[in-house]
PDB file of C-alpha atoms in Angstrom:
ATOM      1  CA  ARG W   9       0.130  -0.056  -0.116  1.00 55.00           C
ATOM      2  CA  VAL W  10       1.229   3.510  -0.884  1.00 57.00           C
ATOM      3  CA  VAL W  11       1.214   6.040   1.832  1.00 57.00           C
ATOM      4  CA  PRO W  12       2.108   9.659   1.116  1.00 57.00           C
ATOM      5  CA  LEU W  13       4.328  11.127   3.656  1.00 65.00           C
ATOM      6  CA  MET W  14       5.409  14.672   4.437  1.00 66.00           C
ATOM      7  CA  ASP W  15       7.494  16.322   7.059  1.00 69.00           C
ATOM      8  CA  PRO W  16       4.910  18.638   8.857  1.00 69.00           C
ATOM      9  CA  ASN W  17       8.036  20.862  10.256  1.00 74.00           C
ATOM     10  CA  ARG W  18       9.388  21.381   6.911  1.00 74.00           C
ATOM     11  CA  LEU W  19       5.838  22.096   5.488  1.00 69.00           C
ATOM     12  CA  ILE W  20       5.304  24.743   8.309  1.00 74.00           C
ATOM     13  CA  GLU W  21       8.766  26.380   7.373  1.00 77.00           C
ATOM     14  CA  TRP W  22       7.901  26.481   4.070  1.00 71.00           C
ATOM     15  CA  ILE W  23       4.591  28.147   4.409  1.00 74.00           C
ATOM     16  CA  GLN W  24       6.333  30.785   6.998  1.00 76.00           C
ATOM     17  CA  SER W  25       9.105  31.504   4.388  1.00 76.00           C
ATOM     18  CA  GLY W  26       6.096  33.068   2.203  1.00 70.00           C
ATOM     19  CA  ALA W  27       5.536  30.184  -0.028  1.00 60.00           C
ATOM     20  CA  PRO W  28       5.032  31.128  -3.590  1.00 61.00           C
ATOM     21  CA  SER W  29       1.204  30.598  -4.328  1.00 59.00           C
ATOM     22  CA  VAL W  30       0.203  27.381  -6.038  1.00 55.00           C
ATOM     23  CA  SER W  31      -2.934  27.642  -8.495  1.00 52.00           C
ATOM     24  CA  ILE W  32      -5.130  24.732  -8.039  1.00 47.00           C
ATOM     25  CA  PRO W  33      -7.186  24.250 -11.116  1.00 50.00           C
ATOM     26  CA  ALA W  34     -10.800  24.557 -10.671  1.00 48.00           C
ATOM     27  CA  ALA W  35     -12.664  21.343 -10.691  1.00 43.00           C
ATOM     28  CA  PRO W  36     -14.859  20.340 -13.806  1.00 43.00           C
ATOM     29  CA  PRO W  37     -18.501  21.198 -13.134  1.00 40.00           C
ATOM     30  CA  VAL W  38     -20.727  18.810 -11.583  1.00 38.00           C
ATOM     31  CA  LYS W  39     -23.839  17.674 -13.246  1.00 42.00           C
ATOM     32  CA  SER W  40     -26.136  19.206 -10.319  1.00 38.00           C
ATOM     33  CA  SER W  41     -28.603  15.987 -10.714  1.00 49.00           C
ATOM     34  CA  THR W  42     -28.469  12.791 -12.347  1.00 78.00           C
ATOM     35  CA  ALA W  43     -31.716  11.362 -13.088  1.00 88.00           C
ATOM     36  CA  LYS W  44     -32.256   7.956 -11.233  1.00 93.00           C
ATOM     37  CA  ILE W  45     -34.137   5.438 -13.320  1.00 95.00           C
ATOM     38  CA  LEU W  46     -35.671   2.267 -11.710  1.00 96.00           C
ATOM     39  CA  VAL W  47     -35.535  -0.962 -13.883  1.00 96.00           C
ATOM     40  CA  VAL W  48     -38.139  -3.608 -13.433  1.00 96.00           C
ATOM     41  CA  ASP W  49     -37.564  -6.969 -15.004  1.00 95.00           C
ATOM     42  CA  ASP W  50     -37.556 -10.772 -13.432  1.00 93.00           C
ATOM     43  CA  SER W  51     -34.848 -11.576 -15.898  1.00 92.00           C
ATOM     44  CA  ILE W  52     -31.397 -10.797 -14.188  1.00 92.00           C
ATOM     45  CA  HIS W  53     -29.519 -10.579 -17.648  1.00 91.00           C
ATOM     46  CA  ALA W  54     -31.962  -8.185 -19.150  1.00 91.00           C
ATOM     47  CA  ARG W  55     -32.215  -5.917 -16.028  1.00 92.00           C
ATOM     48  CA  ARG W  56     -28.036  -6.157 -15.701  1.00 93.00           C
ATOM     49  CA  TYR W  57     -27.907  -5.267 -19.577  1.00 92.00           C
ATOM     50  CA  LEU W  58     -30.425  -2.434 -19.389  1.00 93.00           C
ATOM     51  CA  ALA W  59     -28.670  -0.958 -16.016  1.00 93.00           C
ATOM     52  CA  THR W  60     -25.416  -1.214 -17.982  1.00 92.00           C
ATOM     53  CA  THR W  61     -26.447   0.609 -20.848  1.00 92.00           C
ATOM     54  CA  LEU W  62     -28.325   3.440 -18.652  1.00 93.00           C
ATOM     55  CA  GLU W  63     -25.197   3.869 -16.264  1.00 92.00           C
ATOM     56  CA  ARG W  64     -23.118   4.329 -19.526  1.00 91.00           C
ATOM     57  CA  SER W  65     -25.395   7.371 -20.289  1.00 89.00           C
ATOM     58  CA  GLY W  66     -25.123   9.043 -16.933  1.00 90.00           C
ATOM     59  CA  TYR W  67     -28.026   7.475 -15.582  1.00 93.00           C
ATOM     60  CA  LEU W  68     -28.218   6.138 -11.846  1.00 93.00           C
ATOM     61  CA  VAL W  69     -30.131   3.045 -11.559  1.00 95.00           C
ATOM     62  CA  GLU W  70     -32.183   1.053  -9.160  1.00 95.00           C
ATOM     63  CA  GLN W  71     -33.611  -2.349  -9.833  1.00 96.00           C
ATOM     64  CA  ALA W  72     -36.530  -4.491  -8.645  1.00 95.00           C
ATOM     65  CA  LYS W  73     -36.841  -8.113  -9.908  1.00 95.00           C
ATOM     66  CA  ASP W  74     -40.748  -7.858 -10.207  1.00 95.00           C
ATOM     67  CA  GLY W  75     -43.664  -5.503 -10.316  1.00 94.00           C
ATOM     68  CA  ARG W  76     -44.500  -6.294  -6.485  1.00 96.00           C
ATOM     69  CA  GLU W  77     -40.850  -5.135  -5.472  1.00 96.00           C
ATOM     70  CA  ALA W  78     -40.943  -2.074  -7.748  1.00 95.00           C
ATOM     71  CA  VAL W  79     -44.123  -0.761  -6.117  1.00 95.00           C
ATOM     72  CA  ASP W  80     -42.976  -1.523  -2.780  1.00 95.00           C
ATOM     73  CA  LYS W  81     -39.675   0.388  -3.160  1.00 94.00           C
ATOM     74  CA  LEU W  82     -41.238   3.198  -4.360  1.00 94.00           C
ATOM     75  CA  VAL W  83     -44.281   3.426  -2.126  1.00 93.00           C
ATOM     76  CA  ALA W  84     -41.528   3.128   0.674  1.00 92.00           C
ATOM     77  CA  GLY W  85     -39.800   6.362  -0.672  1.00 91.00           C
ATOM     78  CA  LEU W  86     -37.471   5.403  -3.307  1.00 92.00           C
ATOM     79  CA  MET W  87     -37.261   8.599  -5.496  1.00 93.00           C
ATOM     80  CA  VAL W  88     -36.850   7.955  -9.210  1.00 94.00           C
ATOM     81  CA  GLU W  89     -37.398   9.969 -12.160  1.00 94.00           C
ATOM     82  CA  ALA W  90     -38.726   7.413 -14.613  1.00 95.00           C
ATOM     83  CA  VAL W  91     -39.299   3.271 -14.297  1.00 96.00           C
ATOM     84  CA  ILE W  92     -38.367   0.963 -17.290  1.00 95.00           C
ATOM     85  CA  CYS W  93     -40.753  -2.083 -16.664  1.00 95.00           C
ATOM     86  CA  ASP W  94     -41.350  -5.450 -18.259  1.00 95.00           C
ATOM     87  CA  ILE W  95     -44.760  -6.538 -18.804  1.00 94.00           C
ATOM     88  CA  GLU W  96     -44.598 -10.428 -17.771  1.00 93.00           C
ATOM     89  CA  MET W  97     -43.340 -10.851 -14.312  1.00 92.00           C
ATOM     90  CA  PRO W  98     -44.408 -13.270 -11.285  1.00 92.00           C
ATOM     91  CA  ARG W  99     -46.230 -11.673  -8.171  1.00 91.00           C
ATOM     92  CA  LEU W 100     -47.122  -8.293  -9.947  1.00 93.00           C
ATOM     93  CA  ASP W 101     -46.969  -7.823 -13.704  1.00 95.00           C
ATOM     94  CA  GLY W 102     -46.305  -4.755 -15.891  1.00 93.00           C
ATOM     95  CA  TYR W 103     -50.027  -3.793 -16.095  1.00 95.00           C
ATOM     96  CA  GLY W 104     -50.304  -4.333 -12.330  1.00 95.00           C
ATOM     97  CA  VAL W 105     -47.678  -1.949 -11.670  1.00 95.00           C
ATOM     98  CA  LEU W 106     -49.393   0.554 -14.163  1.00 95.00           C
ATOM     99  CA  GLU W 107     -52.561   0.189 -12.207  1.00 94.00           C
ATOM    100  CA  GLU W 108     -51.325   0.567  -8.472  1.00 94.00           C
ATOM    101  CA  LEU W 109     -49.136   3.540  -9.583  1.00 94.00           C
ATOM    102  CA  ARG W 110     -51.719   5.578 -11.730  1.00 94.00           C
ATOM    103  CA  GLU W 111     -53.940   5.488  -8.809  1.00 93.00           C
ATOM    104  CA  LYS W 112     -51.564   7.161  -6.728  1.00 91.00           C
ATOM    105  CA  PRO W 113     -51.581  10.726  -6.804  1.00 90.00           C
ATOM    106  CA  ASP W 114     -47.457  11.112  -6.307  1.00 90.00           C
ATOM    107  CA  TYR W 115     -46.943   8.857  -9.388  1.00 92.00           C
ATOM    108  CA  GLU W 116     -49.805  10.110 -11.909  1.00 89.00           C
ATOM    109  CA  ALA W 117     -46.824  11.834 -13.714  1.00 90.00           C
ATOM    110  CA  LEU W 118     -44.017   9.509 -13.310  1.00 93.00           C
ATOM    111  CA  PRO W 119     -42.937   8.542 -16.804  1.00 95.00           C
ATOM    112  CA  ILE W 120     -43.256   4.680 -17.167  1.00 95.00           C
ATOM    113  CA  LEU W 121     -41.875   3.245 -19.975  1.00 96.00           C
ATOM    114  CA  MET W 122     -42.856  -0.345 -20.963  1.00 95.00           C
ATOM    115  CA  LEU W 123     -40.119  -2.616 -22.571  1.00 93.00           C
ATOM    116  CA  THR W 124     -41.401  -6.299 -23.237  1.00 89.00           C
ATOM    117  CA  SER W 125     -41.362  -8.805 -25.503  1.00 90.00           C
ATOM    118  CA  ARG W 126     -44.898  -8.493 -26.217  1.00 88.00           C
ATOM    119  CA  SER W 127     -45.102  -6.463 -29.661  1.00 85.00           C
ATOM    120  CA  SER W 128     -48.909  -6.748 -30.456  1.00 89.00           C
ATOM    121  CA  GLU W 129     -50.862  -3.838 -31.176  1.00 92.00           C
ATOM    122  CA  LYS W 130     -53.331  -5.233 -28.370  1.00 94.00           C
ATOM    123  CA  HIS W 131     -50.552  -5.431 -25.427  1.00 93.00           C
ATOM    124  CA  ARG W 132     -49.373  -1.870 -26.639  1.00 93.00           C
ATOM    125  CA  LYS W 133     -52.725  -0.291 -26.578  1.00 94.00           C
ATOM    126  CA  LEU W 134     -53.734  -1.959 -23.122  1.00 94.00           C
ATOM    127  CA  ALA W 135     -50.318  -0.634 -21.585  1.00 93.00           C
ATOM    128  CA  MET W 136     -50.926   2.804 -22.816  1.00 94.00           C
ATOM    129  CA  ASN W 137     -54.607   2.636 -21.656  1.00 94.00           C
ATOM    130  CA  LEU W 138     -53.405   2.177 -18.299  1.00 93.00           C
ATOM    131  CA  GLY W 139     -51.165   4.978 -18.260  1.00 93.00           C
ATOM    132  CA  ALA W 140     -47.647   3.933 -19.751  1.00 94.00           C
ATOM    133  CA  THR W 141     -45.833   6.589 -21.158  1.00 94.00           C
ATOM    134  CA  ALA W 142     -44.065   4.729 -23.874  1.00 94.00           C
ATOM    135  CA  TYR W 143     -43.906   1.277 -25.106  1.00 95.00           C
ATOM    136  CA  PHE W 144     -40.897  -0.655 -26.661  1.00 93.00           C
ATOM    137  CA  SER W 145     -40.864  -4.075 -28.024  1.00 91.00           C
ATOM    138  CA  LYS W 146     -38.047  -6.542 -27.354  1.00 87.00           C
ATOM    139  CA  PRO W 147     -35.552  -6.465 -29.275  1.00 86.00           C
ATOM    140  CA  TYR W 148     -35.624  -2.824 -28.993  1.00 88.00           C
ATOM    141  CA  ASN W 149     -33.396   0.238 -30.670  1.00 88.00           C
ATOM    142  CA  GLU W 150     -31.252   1.402 -27.585  1.00 90.00           C
ATOM    143  CA  GLN W 151     -30.576   4.894 -29.265  1.00 91.00           C
ATOM    144  CA  GLN W 152     -34.473   5.369 -29.446  1.00 92.00           C
ATOM    145  CA  LEU W 153     -34.850   4.304 -26.054  1.00 92.00           C
ATOM    146  CA  LEU W 154     -32.140   6.326 -24.575  1.00 92.00           C
ATOM    147  CA  LYS W 155     -33.190   9.401 -26.527  1.00 92.00           C
ATOM    148  CA  GLU W 156     -36.946   8.656 -25.489  1.00 91.00           C
ATOM    149  CA  LEU W 157     -35.780   8.716 -21.478  1.00 91.00           C
ATOM    150  CA  LYS W 158     -33.555  11.777 -21.902  1.00 90.00           C
ATOM    151  CA  GLN W 159     -36.803  14.027 -23.298  1.00 89.00           C
ATOM    152  CA  LEU W 160     -38.807  12.523 -20.423  1.00 88.00           C
ATOM    153  CA  THR W 161     -36.325  13.020 -17.457  1.00 84.00           C
ATOM    154  CA  SER W 162     -35.171  16.303 -19.084  1.00 78.00           C
ATOM    155  CA  VAL W 163     -38.329  17.737 -18.444  1.00 54.00           C
ATOM    156  CA  LEU W 164     -38.178  16.838 -14.872  1.00 51.00           C
ATOM    157  CA  GLN W 165     -34.647  18.065 -14.116  1.00 46.00           C
ATOM    158  CA  PRO W 166     -33.718  21.624 -13.406  1.00 43.00           C
ATOM    159  CA  ALA W 167     -31.917  23.174 -15.907  1.00 40.00           C
TER     160      ALA W 167
END
């Protein structure tokens, strides 16, 4: 292990001798707030892949293994700017997530993007009628998903 060493006496002498001013470069600006996204999918591989994609794009990511865990986390106080949710999951499916969250005033405006293998118009319409903000079928266009997410979360972020 490397440990930096200094002689405090020599440092004090150097300061007292009128040490030349040292300019320290300013730190790069830090983004004031990074959007946090909740990824909900029963497939650990799908969750990890999407989480990695989102993190590489600058998002903070929370994960839930099914709809029940997602709703419980949100109701317990987890603050997120958007949810990306699968439809087919045990305990509580994506439609159930939409129904439960849209009933609660705190989550009426929360962007919920559905990301599912269900590609039929019937499933898309049902999700949109239940309050989904957007609907993506697997396989999905990653850039399109990120663009949609950026639009939705930038509306919620301070400039």
